[in-house]
Coordinates of C-alpha atoms (C1' of nucleotides) in Angstrom, one line a residue:
Chain A
M126 CA -31.6 25.4 -5.7
V127 CA -30.0 27.0 -8.4
Q128 CA -26.8 26.7 -7.1
F129 CA -27.0 23.3 -6.5
R130 CA -28.1 22.6 -10.2
F131 CA -24.8 24.9 -11.0
L132 CA -22.6 22.8 -9.0
R133 CA -23.9 19.7 -10.8
R134 CA -22.6 20.7 -13.9
I135 CA -19.0 21.1 -13.0
P136 CA -16.9 18.2 -13.9
M137 CA -16.4 16.1 -11.1
T138 CA -13.3 16.8 -8.8
V139 CA -11.5 13.3 -8.3
R140 CA -11.3 13.0 -4.5
T141 CA -9.2 10.4 -2.8
R142 CA -9.3 9.4 1.1
F143 CA -7.3 7.7 3.4
A144 CA -9.3 6.1 6.1
P145 CA -7.0 4.6 9.1
S146 CA -8.7 3.1 12.4
P147 CA -6.9 4.7 14.9
T148 CA -6.2 1.4 16.9
G149 CA -2.6 1.8 16.8
F150 CA 0.1 3.9 14.9
L151 CA 0.6 4.4 11.2
H152 CA 2.2 1.4 10.0
I153 CA 4.2 1.0 6.7
G154 CA 1.6 -0.6 4.6
G155 CA -0.9 2.3 5.6
A156 CA 1.8 4.7 4.8
R157 CA 2.0 3.3 1.0
T158 CA -1.8 3.3 0.8
A159 CA -2.1 7.0 2.1
L160 CA 1.0 8.1 -0.4
Y161 CA -0.6 6.4 -3.1
C162 CA -4.1 8.2 -2.4
W163 CA -2.5 11.4 -2.1
L164 CA -0.4 10.8 -5.2
E165 CA -3.6 10.0 -7.5
A166 CA -5.4 13.3 -6.0
R167 CA -2.6 15.2 -6.8
R168 CA -1.7 13.9 -10.4
R169 CA -5.5 14.4 -11.4
G170 CA -5.5 18.1 -9.8
G171 CA -8.3 16.4 -7.1
E172 CA -8.6 16.5 -3.4
F173 CA -6.8 14.3 -0.7
V174 CA -9.2 13.7 2.5
L175 CA -8.6 11.9 5.7
R176 CA -11.2 10.0 7.8
I177 CA -10.6 8.8 10.9
E178 CA -12.7 5.2 11.0
D179 CA -13.2 5.1 14.8
T180 CA -16.4 3.2 15.4
D181 CA -14.7 0.5 17.3
R182 CA -14.9 2.4 20.4
E183 CA -13.0 -0.5 22.6
R184 CA -9.8 -0.3 20.5
S185 CA -9.7 3.3 19.1
T186 CA -7.8 5.8 21.3
E187 CA -7.2 9.7 21.0
E188 CA -3.1 8.5 21.1
A189 CA -3.7 6.7 18.3
V190 CA -5.3 9.6 16.3
K191 CA -2.4 11.7 17.3
A192 CA 0.1 9.2 16.1
I193 CA -1.3 9.0 12.8
L194 CA -1.6 12.5 12.2
D195 CA 1.9 13.5 13.1
A196 CA 3.2 10.4 11.0
M197 CA 1.3 12.2 8.2
H198 CA 2.8 15.3 8.9
W199 CA 6.1 14.0 9.2
L200 CA 5.8 12.4 6.0
D201 CA 4.6 15.7 4.3
L202 CA 1.4 13.9 3.1
D203 CA -1.2 16.9 3.6
A204 CA -4.9 16.4 3.5
D205 CA -7.0 19.2 1.6
E206 CA -9.4 19.1 4.2
A207 CA -9.7 18.6 8.5
P208 CA -10.2 14.8 9.2
V209 CA -13.8 13.0 9.3
Y210 CA -14.5 11.2 12.5
Q211 CA -16.7 8.7 12.0
T212 CA -18.0 8.6 16.1
H213 CA -19.4 12.5 15.0
R214 CA -21.8 11.2 12.3
L215 CA -23.6 8.7 14.1
D216 CA -27.1 10.4 13.4
R217 CA -26.1 10.6 9.9
Y218 CA -25.9 6.8 9.9
K219 CA -28.9 6.3 11.6
Q220 CA -30.7 8.2 8.8
V221 CA -29.4 6.4 6.3
A222 CA -30.4 3.0 7.9
E223 CA -33.8 4.2 8.5
K224 CA -34.3 4.9 4.8
L225 CA -33.0 1.6 4.0
L226 CA -35.5 0.1 6.7
A227 CA -38.4 2.2 5.5
E228 CA -37.7 1.2 2.0
G229 CA -37.6 -2.2 2.6
K230 CA -33.9 -2.6 1.7
A231 CA -32.8 -3.7 5.3
Y232 CA -34.5 -5.3 8.3
Y233 CA -34.4 -6.2 11.9
A234 CA -33.4 -9.3 13.4
Y235 CA -33.0 -10.5 16.8
E236 CA -30.8 -13.5 17.0
S237 CA -28.0 -13.5 19.6
K238 CA -24.6 -13.7 19.1
D239 CA -24.5 -17.4 20.3
E240 CA -27.1 -18.4 17.5
I241 CA -25.2 -16.4 15.0
E242 CA -22.4 -18.8 16.0
A243 CA -24.2 -22.0 16.0
M244 CA -25.5 -20.9 12.6
R245 CA -22.1 -20.4 11.4
D246 CA -21.1 -23.8 12.7
A247 CA -23.8 -25.6 11.1
A248 CA -22.8 -24.4 7.4
M249 CA -19.2 -25.1 7.8
A250 CA -20.3 -28.7 8.9
K251 CA -22.3 -28.8 5.4
G252 CA -19.0 -27.6 3.8
E253 CA -20.5 -24.2 3.1
K254 CA -19.4 -20.8 3.9
P255 CA -20.2 -19.6 7.4
R256 CA -23.2 -17.0 7.0
Y257 CA -26.0 -15.7 8.0
N258 CA -29.3 -18.0 7.0
G259 CA -31.8 -15.1 6.6
Y260 CA -34.2 -16.3 9.2
Y261 CA -35.5 -12.7 9.5
R262 CA -35.5 -11.5 6.0
D263 CA -38.6 -12.2 4.9
R264 CA -40.4 -11.8 8.5
N265 CA -40.8 -8.1 8.5
E266 CA -40.5 -8.1 12.2
A267 CA -41.0 -4.5 13.6
F268 CA -38.7 -2.6 16.0
R269 CA -38.7 -3.7 19.5
E270 CA -36.6 -3.2 22.3
D271 CA -34.3 -6.1 22.3
P272 CA -30.5 -6.5 23.6
N273 CA -30.1 -8.7 20.3
R274 CA -31.5 -6.4 17.8
V275 CA -29.5 -5.2 15.0
I276 CA -30.1 -4.1 11.2
R277 CA -29.1 -6.3 8.7
F278 CA -29.2 -5.3 4.9
R279 CA -31.3 -7.1 2.4
N280 CA -28.6 -8.1 -0.3
P281 CA -29.9 -9.2 -3.7
Q282 CA -29.6 -13.0 -3.7
E283 CA -29.9 -13.0 -7.6
G284 CA -27.0 -12.4 -10.0
S285 CA -23.5 -10.9 -9.5
V286 CA -21.6 -8.0 -8.8
V287 CA -18.9 -7.2 -11.2
F288 CA -16.3 -4.4 -11.0
E289 CA -13.6 -3.1 -12.8
D290 CA -10.7 -2.9 -9.9
K291 CA -7.8 -0.3 -11.3
V292 CA -5.2 -2.8 -10.1
K293 CA -6.5 -5.8 -10.3
G294 CA -8.9 -5.8 -13.3
R295 CA -12.4 -7.1 -13.6
I296 CA -13.6 -9.2 -10.6
E297 CA -16.8 -10.9 -10.3
F298 CA -18.8 -12.0 -7.2
A299 CA -22.1 -14.0 -7.2
N300 CA -24.4 -12.7 -5.1
S301 CA -25.6 -16.1 -4.2
E302 CA -22.2 -15.9 -2.3
L303 CA -23.0 -12.8 0.0
D304 CA -25.4 -13.1 3.0
D305 CA -27.5 -10.5 4.6
L306 CA -24.9 -8.3 6.3
V307 CA -25.4 -6.4 9.9
I308 CA -25.4 -2.9 9.0
F309 CA -25.9 -1.6 12.7
R310 CA -25.0 -3.4 15.8
S311 CA -26.9 -4.2 18.8
D312 CA -24.9 -1.4 20.9
G313 CA -26.5 1.2 18.2
W314 CA -23.3 1.8 16.4
P315 CA -23.1 1.2 12.5
T316 CA -20.5 -1.5 11.1
Y317 CA -17.7 -0.9 9.3
N318 CA -19.0 -1.9 5.4
F319 CA -22.3 0.6 5.9
A320 CA -20.4 3.5 7.5
V321 CA -17.8 3.6 5.0
V322 CA -20.3 3.6 2.2
V323 CA -22.5 6.5 3.6
D324 CA -19.2 8.3 4.3
D325 CA -17.8 7.9 0.9
I326 CA -20.8 8.9 -0.5
D327 CA -21.4 12.0 1.7
M328 CA -17.5 12.7 1.5
R329 CA -18.1 12.4 -2.6
I330 CA -14.8 10.1 -2.8
T331 CA -14.5 8.9 -6.3
E332 CA -11.8 6.8 -6.2
V333 CA -11.4 4.3 -3.2
I334 CA -7.6 3.1 -2.7
R335 CA -7.1 0.8 0.0
G336 CA -5.6 -2.6 1.0
D337 CA -6.3 -5.8 -0.9
D338 CA -7.6 -7.4 2.1
H339 CA -10.9 -4.9 1.4
V340 CA -11.5 -6.9 -1.9
N341 CA -14.0 -9.2 -0.5
N342 CA -15.9 -6.1 1.0
T343 CA -16.1 -4.6 -2.0
P344 CA -19.3 -6.3 -3.5
R345 CA -21.1 -5.8 -0.5
Q346 CA -20.6 -2.1 -0.5
I347 CA -21.5 -2.1 -4.3
N348 CA -24.7 -3.3 -3.4
I349 CA -25.2 -0.6 -0.8
Y350 CA -24.3 2.1 -3.1
H351 CA -27.1 0.8 -5.1
A352 CA -29.6 0.4 -2.7
L353 CA -29.0 4.0 -1.7
G354 CA -28.8 4.9 -5.4
A355 CA -25.5 6.4 -5.2
P356 CA -23.1 6.6 -8.2
V357 CA -20.3 3.6 -7.2
P358 CA -16.7 5.2 -7.2
E359 CA -13.6 3.5 -8.8
F360 CA -11.7 1.3 -6.7
A361 CA -8.0 0.3 -6.8
H362 CA -7.0 -2.7 -4.4
L363 CA -3.3 -2.3 -3.7
P364 CA -1.5 -5.9 -2.6
M365 CA -0.4 -6.2 0.5
I366 CA 3.5 -5.8 1.7
L367 CA 5.3 -8.5 3.4
D368 CA 8.2 -9.0 5.3
K369 CA 11.7 -10.2 4.1
E370 CA 10.6 -14.0 4.7
G371 CA 7.5 -13.1 2.5
K372 CA 5.0 -13.1 5.9
K373 CA 2.8 -10.6 7.0
L374 CA 4.5 -7.9 8.4
S375 CA 4.6 -8.1 12.3
K376 CA 5.9 -5.8 15.5
R377 CA 7.9 -8.7 16.8
T378 CA 10.2 -9.3 13.8
N379 CA 10.1 -5.5 11.9
S380 CA 9.7 -2.0 12.2
V381 CA 6.0 -1.2 11.4
S382 CA 5.4 2.0 12.9
V383 CA 6.4 4.8 10.6
M384 CA 7.6 6.5 13.3
E385 CA 10.1 3.7 14.4
Y386 CA 11.8 4.3 10.8
R387 CA 12.3 8.2 11.6
E388 CA 13.8 7.0 15.3
D389 CA 15.8 4.4 13.1
G390 CA 17.6 7.4 11.1
Y391 CA 15.5 7.3 7.8
L392 CA 14.5 10.5 6.1
P393 CA 10.6 11.0 5.0
H394 CA 11.5 11.2 1.4
A395 CA 13.7 8.4 1.4
I396 CA 10.7 6.1 2.8
L397 CA 8.2 7.8 0.4
N398 CA 10.7 7.0 -2.8
Y399 CA 10.9 3.4 -1.4
L400 CA 7.4 3.1 -0.9
V401 CA 6.1 4.5 -4.4
R402 CA 8.5 1.5 -5.8
L403 CA 7.5 -0.9 -3.6
G404 CA 4.3 -1.9 -6.2
W405 CA 4.4 0.6 -8.6
S406 CA 7.1 1.6 -11.4
H407 CA 7.8 3.6 -14.3
G408 CA 10.3 1.9 -16.6
D409 CA 13.8 1.7 -14.9
Q410 CA 13.5 4.5 -13.0
E411 CA 14.7 4.5 -9.2
I412 CA 14.8 7.7 -7.9
F413 CA 11.7 10.0 -7.9
S414 CA 11.3 13.5 -6.6
R415 CA 8.0 14.2 -5.0
E416 CA 7.2 16.5 -8.6
E417 CA 8.0 13.3 -10.5
M418 CA 5.9 11.0 -8.5
V419 CA 3.1 13.5 -8.7
K420 CA 3.6 13.5 -12.3
L421 CA 4.1 10.0 -13.2
F422 CA 2.1 7.7 -10.8
D423 CA -1.2 6.2 -11.7
T424 CA -3.1 3.5 -9.6
A425 CA -3.3 2.0 -13.1
D426 CA 0.4 1.0 -13.3
V427 CA 0.4 -0.7 -9.3
N428 CA 1.3 -4.1 -9.6
K429 CA -0.9 -7.0 -8.8
A430 CA 1.2 -9.2 -6.7
A431 CA 2.3 -8.5 -3.2
S432 CA 5.9 -7.2 -2.6
R433 CA 8.5 -7.9 0.3
F434 CA 9.9 -5.0 2.3
D435 CA 13.5 -5.0 1.8
T436 CA 15.2 -2.9 4.3
E437 CA 18.8 -3.1 2.2
K438 CA 17.0 -1.1 -0.4
L439 CA 15.7 1.5 1.8
N440 CA 19.3 1.8 3.3
W441 CA 20.4 2.5 -0.2
L442 CA 17.8 5.2 -0.9
N443 CA 18.3 6.9 2.2
Q444 CA 21.9 7.0 1.6
H445 CA 21.2 8.3 -2.0
Y446 CA 19.3 11.2 -0.5
L447 CA 21.8 11.8 2.5
K448 CA 24.4 12.2 -0.3
S449 CA 22.8 14.0 -2.8
D450 CA 20.3 16.4 -0.4
E451 CA 21.8 20.0 0.4
P452 CA 23.2 19.1 3.9
A453 CA 21.7 22.6 5.4
T454 CA 18.2 20.6 4.8
L455 CA 19.2 17.6 6.7
V456 CA 20.4 19.6 9.4
P457 CA 16.7 19.9 11.7
E458 CA 16.5 16.0 11.4
F459 CA 20.2 15.5 12.0
E460 CA 20.2 17.8 14.9
W461 CA 16.7 15.6 16.2
H462 CA 18.9 12.6 16.3
L463 CA 22.0 14.3 17.9
Q464 CA 19.6 15.3 20.4
R465 CA 18.2 12.0 21.1
I466 CA 21.4 10.7 22.0
G467 CA 22.4 13.4 24.3
I468 CA 24.6 15.6 21.9
D469 CA 24.4 19.1 22.3
A470 CA 25.2 20.6 18.5
S471 CA 26.2 23.6 19.7
K472 CA 29.2 22.3 21.6
G473 CA 31.2 21.0 18.4
P474 CA 31.4 21.3 14.9
A475 CA 28.7 22.7 12.6
P476 CA 26.2 19.8 11.8
A477 CA 26.4 20.5 8.0
E478 CA 29.8 19.9 8.0
V479 CA 29.5 16.6 10.1
I480 CA 27.2 15.9 7.4
V481 CA 29.4 16.0 4.6
A482 CA 32.1 14.5 6.5
L483 CA 30.0 11.3 7.3
R484 CA 27.3 11.0 4.4
D485 CA 29.2 8.4 2.3
R486 CA 29.7 6.1 5.2
V487 CA 26.4 5.7 7.0
H488 CA 23.0 4.5 5.9
T489 CA 21.0 6.3 8.3
L490 CA 20.6 9.7 10.4
K491 CA 20.8 7.4 13.6
E492 CA 24.3 5.9 13.0
M493 CA 25.5 9.6 11.6
A494 CA 24.5 10.7 15.2
E495 CA 26.5 7.9 16.9
R496 CA 29.5 8.4 14.5
A497 CA 29.5 12.3 15.3
K498 CA 29.8 11.7 18.9
I499 CA 33.6 12.0 18.5
W500 CA 33.7 15.4 17.8
Y501 CA 31.2 16.6 20.4
S502 CA 32.3 14.6 23.2
P503 CA 35.8 13.5 24.5
I504 CA 37.2 10.1 23.7
T505 CA 36.2 7.7 26.5
E506 CA 36.9 4.4 24.8
W507 CA 40.3 3.4 22.9
D508 CA 40.5 0.5 20.7
D509 CA 43.5 -1.5 22.1
K510 CA 44.2 -2.7 18.8
A511 CA 44.3 0.0 17.2
V512 CA 46.6 1.7 20.0
A513 CA 49.1 -1.0 19.5
K514 CA 49.1 -1.2 15.9
H515 CA 49.4 2.8 14.9
L516 CA 50.5 4.4 18.0
Q517 CA 52.8 1.9 19.6
N518 CA 55.6 1.7 16.6
D519 CA 58.9 3.6 15.9
S520 CA 57.6 6.5 13.5
A521 CA 53.8 7.2 15.6
P522 CA 55.5 9.6 18.2
R523 CA 57.7 11.5 15.8
V524 CA 54.4 11.9 13.3
L525 CA 52.6 13.2 16.3
D526 CA 55.2 15.5 17.2
E527 CA 55.6 16.9 13.8
A528 CA 52.0 17.2 13.4
K529 CA 51.3 19.1 16.3
A530 CA 53.9 21.6 15.7
L531 CA 52.5 22.4 12.3
L532 CA 48.7 22.3 13.3
A533 CA 49.7 24.7 16.0
A534 CA 49.7 27.4 13.5
V535 CA 48.0 26.5 10.4
E536 CA 44.7 27.9 9.2
W537 CA 42.1 25.6 10.3
Q538 CA 40.6 24.5 7.1
P539 CA 40.7 21.0 5.7
E540 CA 42.9 22.0 2.8
P541 CA 45.6 23.6 5.0
I542 CA 45.6 20.8 7.3
H543 CA 45.9 18.4 4.6
Q544 CA 48.7 20.0 3.3
V545 CA 50.1 19.8 6.8
I546 CA 49.8 16.1 6.8
E547 CA 51.5 16.0 3.3
Q548 CA 54.5 17.8 4.8
V549 CA 54.6 15.6 7.6
A550 CA 55.0 12.8 5.5
A551 CA 57.7 14.3 3.1
R552 CA 59.7 15.5 6.1
L553 CA 59.5 11.8 7.6
E554 CA 59.8 10.2 4.4
L555 CA 57.0 8.1 5.4
G556 CA 53.9 6.9 3.0
M557 CA 50.4 8.6 4.0
G558 CA 49.4 5.3 5.7
K559 CA 51.8 6.0 8.0
I560 CA 50.7 9.4 9.0
A561 CA 47.2 9.0 8.8
Q562 CA 46.5 6.1 11.1
P563 CA 48.3 7.6 13.7
L564 CA 46.6 10.6 13.6
R565 CA 43.4 9.1 13.2
V566 CA 43.5 7.1 16.4
A567 CA 44.7 10.0 18.2
M568 CA 41.4 11.9 17.1
T569 CA 39.2 9.0 17.3
G570 CA 40.7 6.2 19.7
T571 CA 39.9 4.0 16.4
Q572 CA 40.9 3.1 13.3
V573 CA 38.1 4.1 11.3
S574 CA 36.8 7.5 10.5
P575 CA 36.3 10.0 7.6
S576 CA 39.7 11.3 5.9
I577 CA 42.0 12.4 8.3
D578 CA 42.2 15.9 7.5
H579 CA 38.7 16.3 7.8
T580 CA 38.5 14.1 10.8
I581 CA 41.3 16.7 12.4
Y582 CA 39.5 19.8 11.0
L583 CA 36.3 19.0 12.8
C584 CA 37.7 18.6 16.1
G585 CA 38.7 21.9 16.3
R586 CA 42.3 23.1 17.0
E587 CA 42.2 23.0 20.5
E588 CA 40.7 19.6 20.9
A589 CA 42.8 17.8 18.1
L590 CA 46.1 19.5 20.1
K591 CA 44.9 17.9 23.2
R592 CA 43.9 14.7 21.5
I593 CA 47.5 14.6 20.0
D594 CA 49.1 15.1 23.6
A595 CA 46.7 12.2 24.9
A596 CA 47.8 9.9 22.1
L597 CA 51.6 10.5 22.8
V598 CA 51.2 9.6 26.1
R599 CA 49.7 6.4 25.0
A600 CA 52.6 6.1 22.1
R601 CA 55.3 5.9 24.5
G602 CA 53.6 4.2 27.7
Chain B
rG15 C1' -14.2 -26.1 3.8
rC16 C1' -16.1 -22.2 0.5
rU17 C1' -14.9 -17.6 -2.4
rC18 C1' -11.8 -14.1 -4.7
rC19 C1' -6.9 -12.7 -5.9
rC20 C1' -1.8 -13.6 -7.1
rA21 C1' 3.0 -16.1 -9.6
rU22 C1' 10.2 -13.0 -14.4
rC23 C1' 17.0 -13.1 -11.0
rG24 C1' 17.7 -13.7 -3.1
rU25 C1' 14.6 -8.9 -3.0
rC26 C1' 12.0 -4.5 -6.0
rU27 C1' 10.9 -5.1 -11.0
rA28 C1' 10.9 -3.9 -17.1
rG29 C1' 8.6 -6.8 -20.6
rU30 C1' 1.7 -6.3 -23.0
rG31 C1' 3.1 -12.5 -29.4
rG32 C1' 8.7 -11.7 -32.6
rC33 C1' 13.4 -5.8 -30.6
rC34 C1' 14.2 -11.0 -24.9
rC35 C1' 19.1 -17.7 -25.2
rA36 C1' 14.8 -11.8 -20.9
rG37 C1' 16.8 -5.2 -19.2
rG38 C1' 17.4 -2.1 -14.6
rA39 C1' 17.8 -1.2 -9.4
rC40 C1' 19.2 -3.4 -4.4
rA41 C1' 22.0 -7.3 -2.3
rC42 C1' 26.2 -10.5 -3.3
rC43 C1' 31.1 -11.7 -5.6
rG44 C1' 36.1 -9.8 -8.3
rC45 C1' 39.1 -5.9 -10.0
rC46 C1' 40.2 -0.5 -10.1
rC47 C1' 40.9 3.9 -7.0
rU48 C1' 42.9 4.8 -1.8
rC49 C1' 45.4 7.8 4.4
rU50 C1' 41.2 3.6 7.2
rC51 C1' 35.9 2.6 6.5
rA52 C1' 32.9 4.3 2.7
rA53 C1' 31.8 6.4 -1.7
rG54 C1' 32.7 5.8 -6.5
rG55 C1' 34.2 3.5 -11.6
rC56 C1' 34.7 -1.0 -14.4
rG57 C1' 33.4 -6.2 -14.5
rG58 C1' 30.9 -11.0 -13.1
rG59 C1' 27.1 -15.1 -11.3
rA60 C1' 21.9 -14.8 -10.8
rA61 C1' 15.0 -15.5 -13.1
rC62 C1' 10.2 -16.3 -16.9
rA63 C1' 6.8 -22.2 -10.7
rC64 C1' 5.3 -26.5 -13.7
rG65 C1' 2.5 -29.0 -17.6
rA66 C1' -0.7 -29.1 -21.9
rG67 C1' -2.6 -25.8 -25.5
rU68 C1' -3.3 -21.9 -29.3
rU69 C1' 0.3 -19.7 -33.1
rC70 C1' 4.7 -19.3 -37.9
rG71 C1' 6.5 -17.7 -33.2
rA72 C1' 5.0 -17.4 -26.4
rA73 C1' 7.9 -14.7 -20.1
rC74 C1' 3.8 -12.3 -22.7
rC75 C1' -3.3 -15.7 -24.8
rU76 C1' -6.1 -20.4 -23.0
rC77 C1' -6.6 -24.4 -19.7
rG78 C1' -4.9 -27.2 -15.9
rU79 C1' -1.4 -28.5 -11.7
rU80 C1' 1.5 -26.7 -7.8
rG81 C1' 2.5 -22.9 -4.2
rG82 C1' 1.4 -18.4 -1.8
rG83 C1' -2.0 -14.4 0.3
rA84 C1' -6.6 -12.6 1.7
rG85 C1' -11.8 -12.7 3.1
rC86 C1' -15.8 -16.0 5.3
rG87 C1' -17.5 -10.8 12.8
rC88 C1' -23.1 -7.2 15.8
rC89 C1' -13.2 -5.5 13.8
rA90 C1' -11.7 -2.0 10.8

RNA sequence: GCUCCCAUCGUCUAGUGGCCCAGGACACCGCCCUCUCAAGGCGGGAACACGAGUUCGAACCUCGUUGGGAGCGCCA
């Protein structure tokens, strides 16, 4: 055990964990928790690990595990170790519970669920908190086969539990408010509050970062740490994320799954940047690179109050990254979106050039893909108003004829094309509006598009000339 | 009902007793630029929940009120 003693002398490494229960997809609140755990570990040179809390065998699914892992991967929140699955650790929980039993820190109880419920109703009727009355606490009943057999933790009755939450500050609970919670269910599986503590001890977690819906569980868990003679980690309870109306986020009215945000066209780092600023800040700074987040983030600077999810601001950030990222780095995600709407990116302009043309005009890659359609497939719809206004007038046919002639021979690059348009304007003595709009309708069937030179350029010469011909038919028709 | 938590512009927030008749960002409005739509530039309106204290002085400290939220499971 020489090695062991040596290890003890090494300063404790910071370890954080993200512990989702696989009963659904990774939602946006969970993503923020994971981000904060990840950042805290990275900043302090520590380790970030994952634990799958799958002891609820009714609701946990394989698909959900995969969905969560996929989302974490997409966000690039990498864990330092393989995930720990609670269902693989049943023997360990049993072992720890036996120890507590042997030391008199836990006991068997045999009430049925109905009896427990009646107990709670009675307490409520008296204006008290619904809780266990401690019937078996001092009865020292031995183990016996019984469908109702559970193991309860013998919670201290005197004094109080105080902890210094890194975001909320000092929090105190009187032990008299706590009852003897079940740590092992009658089905032979441990309960959440027990498994979490055993796992966090075994996984050497030094800072527990989780949603503040867990604040009320914390004193119970601390008492279990004490009973087990284990050091208590630090706690940081993050406030909730509410929807735009200030209500709890729900699937009905919001996108909640991280992967839905992907489908909606958001960039992973835009989501991360949005999330890091939702509940945390560093002065007036809004834009944070991954490196800056890692350098600056601190759970101690997290806000105490709940915050609302604002899609408008996410949109702004997403566009910010669309505009400032190197286009080439956006291509894979963009192509993913093109493919989703049935566009074959190989049959049209280079995606990077399309990105440059559209990034000032859209907030998401989904929108971008939709608008990119005009360069990858033929025009199928014509905006009647656009046709009537910009094609069916005196100058349009002349503009189109003239442009067609010049475009047929020009070097196919945005700049020469731009010069062609200016030449047309000069020759026909017309303003740019009179030139650009008919061409725009010709190229797109609508009166809205990126700058006309780029719009034409991206069509490709052959297609551009074909579209001018088609427009001439309409202009004269 | 009981316990715990929270409270600055519409939203995210800066602010830790004087630098604040409160700063930034998103959104909104106006102007400029302009081949459309955007993007961009410039400017504008917009908040310390309320009431008592403490203090020479309070967005910041204390108490109360009101309003929100979470939890009170053999779910996590």
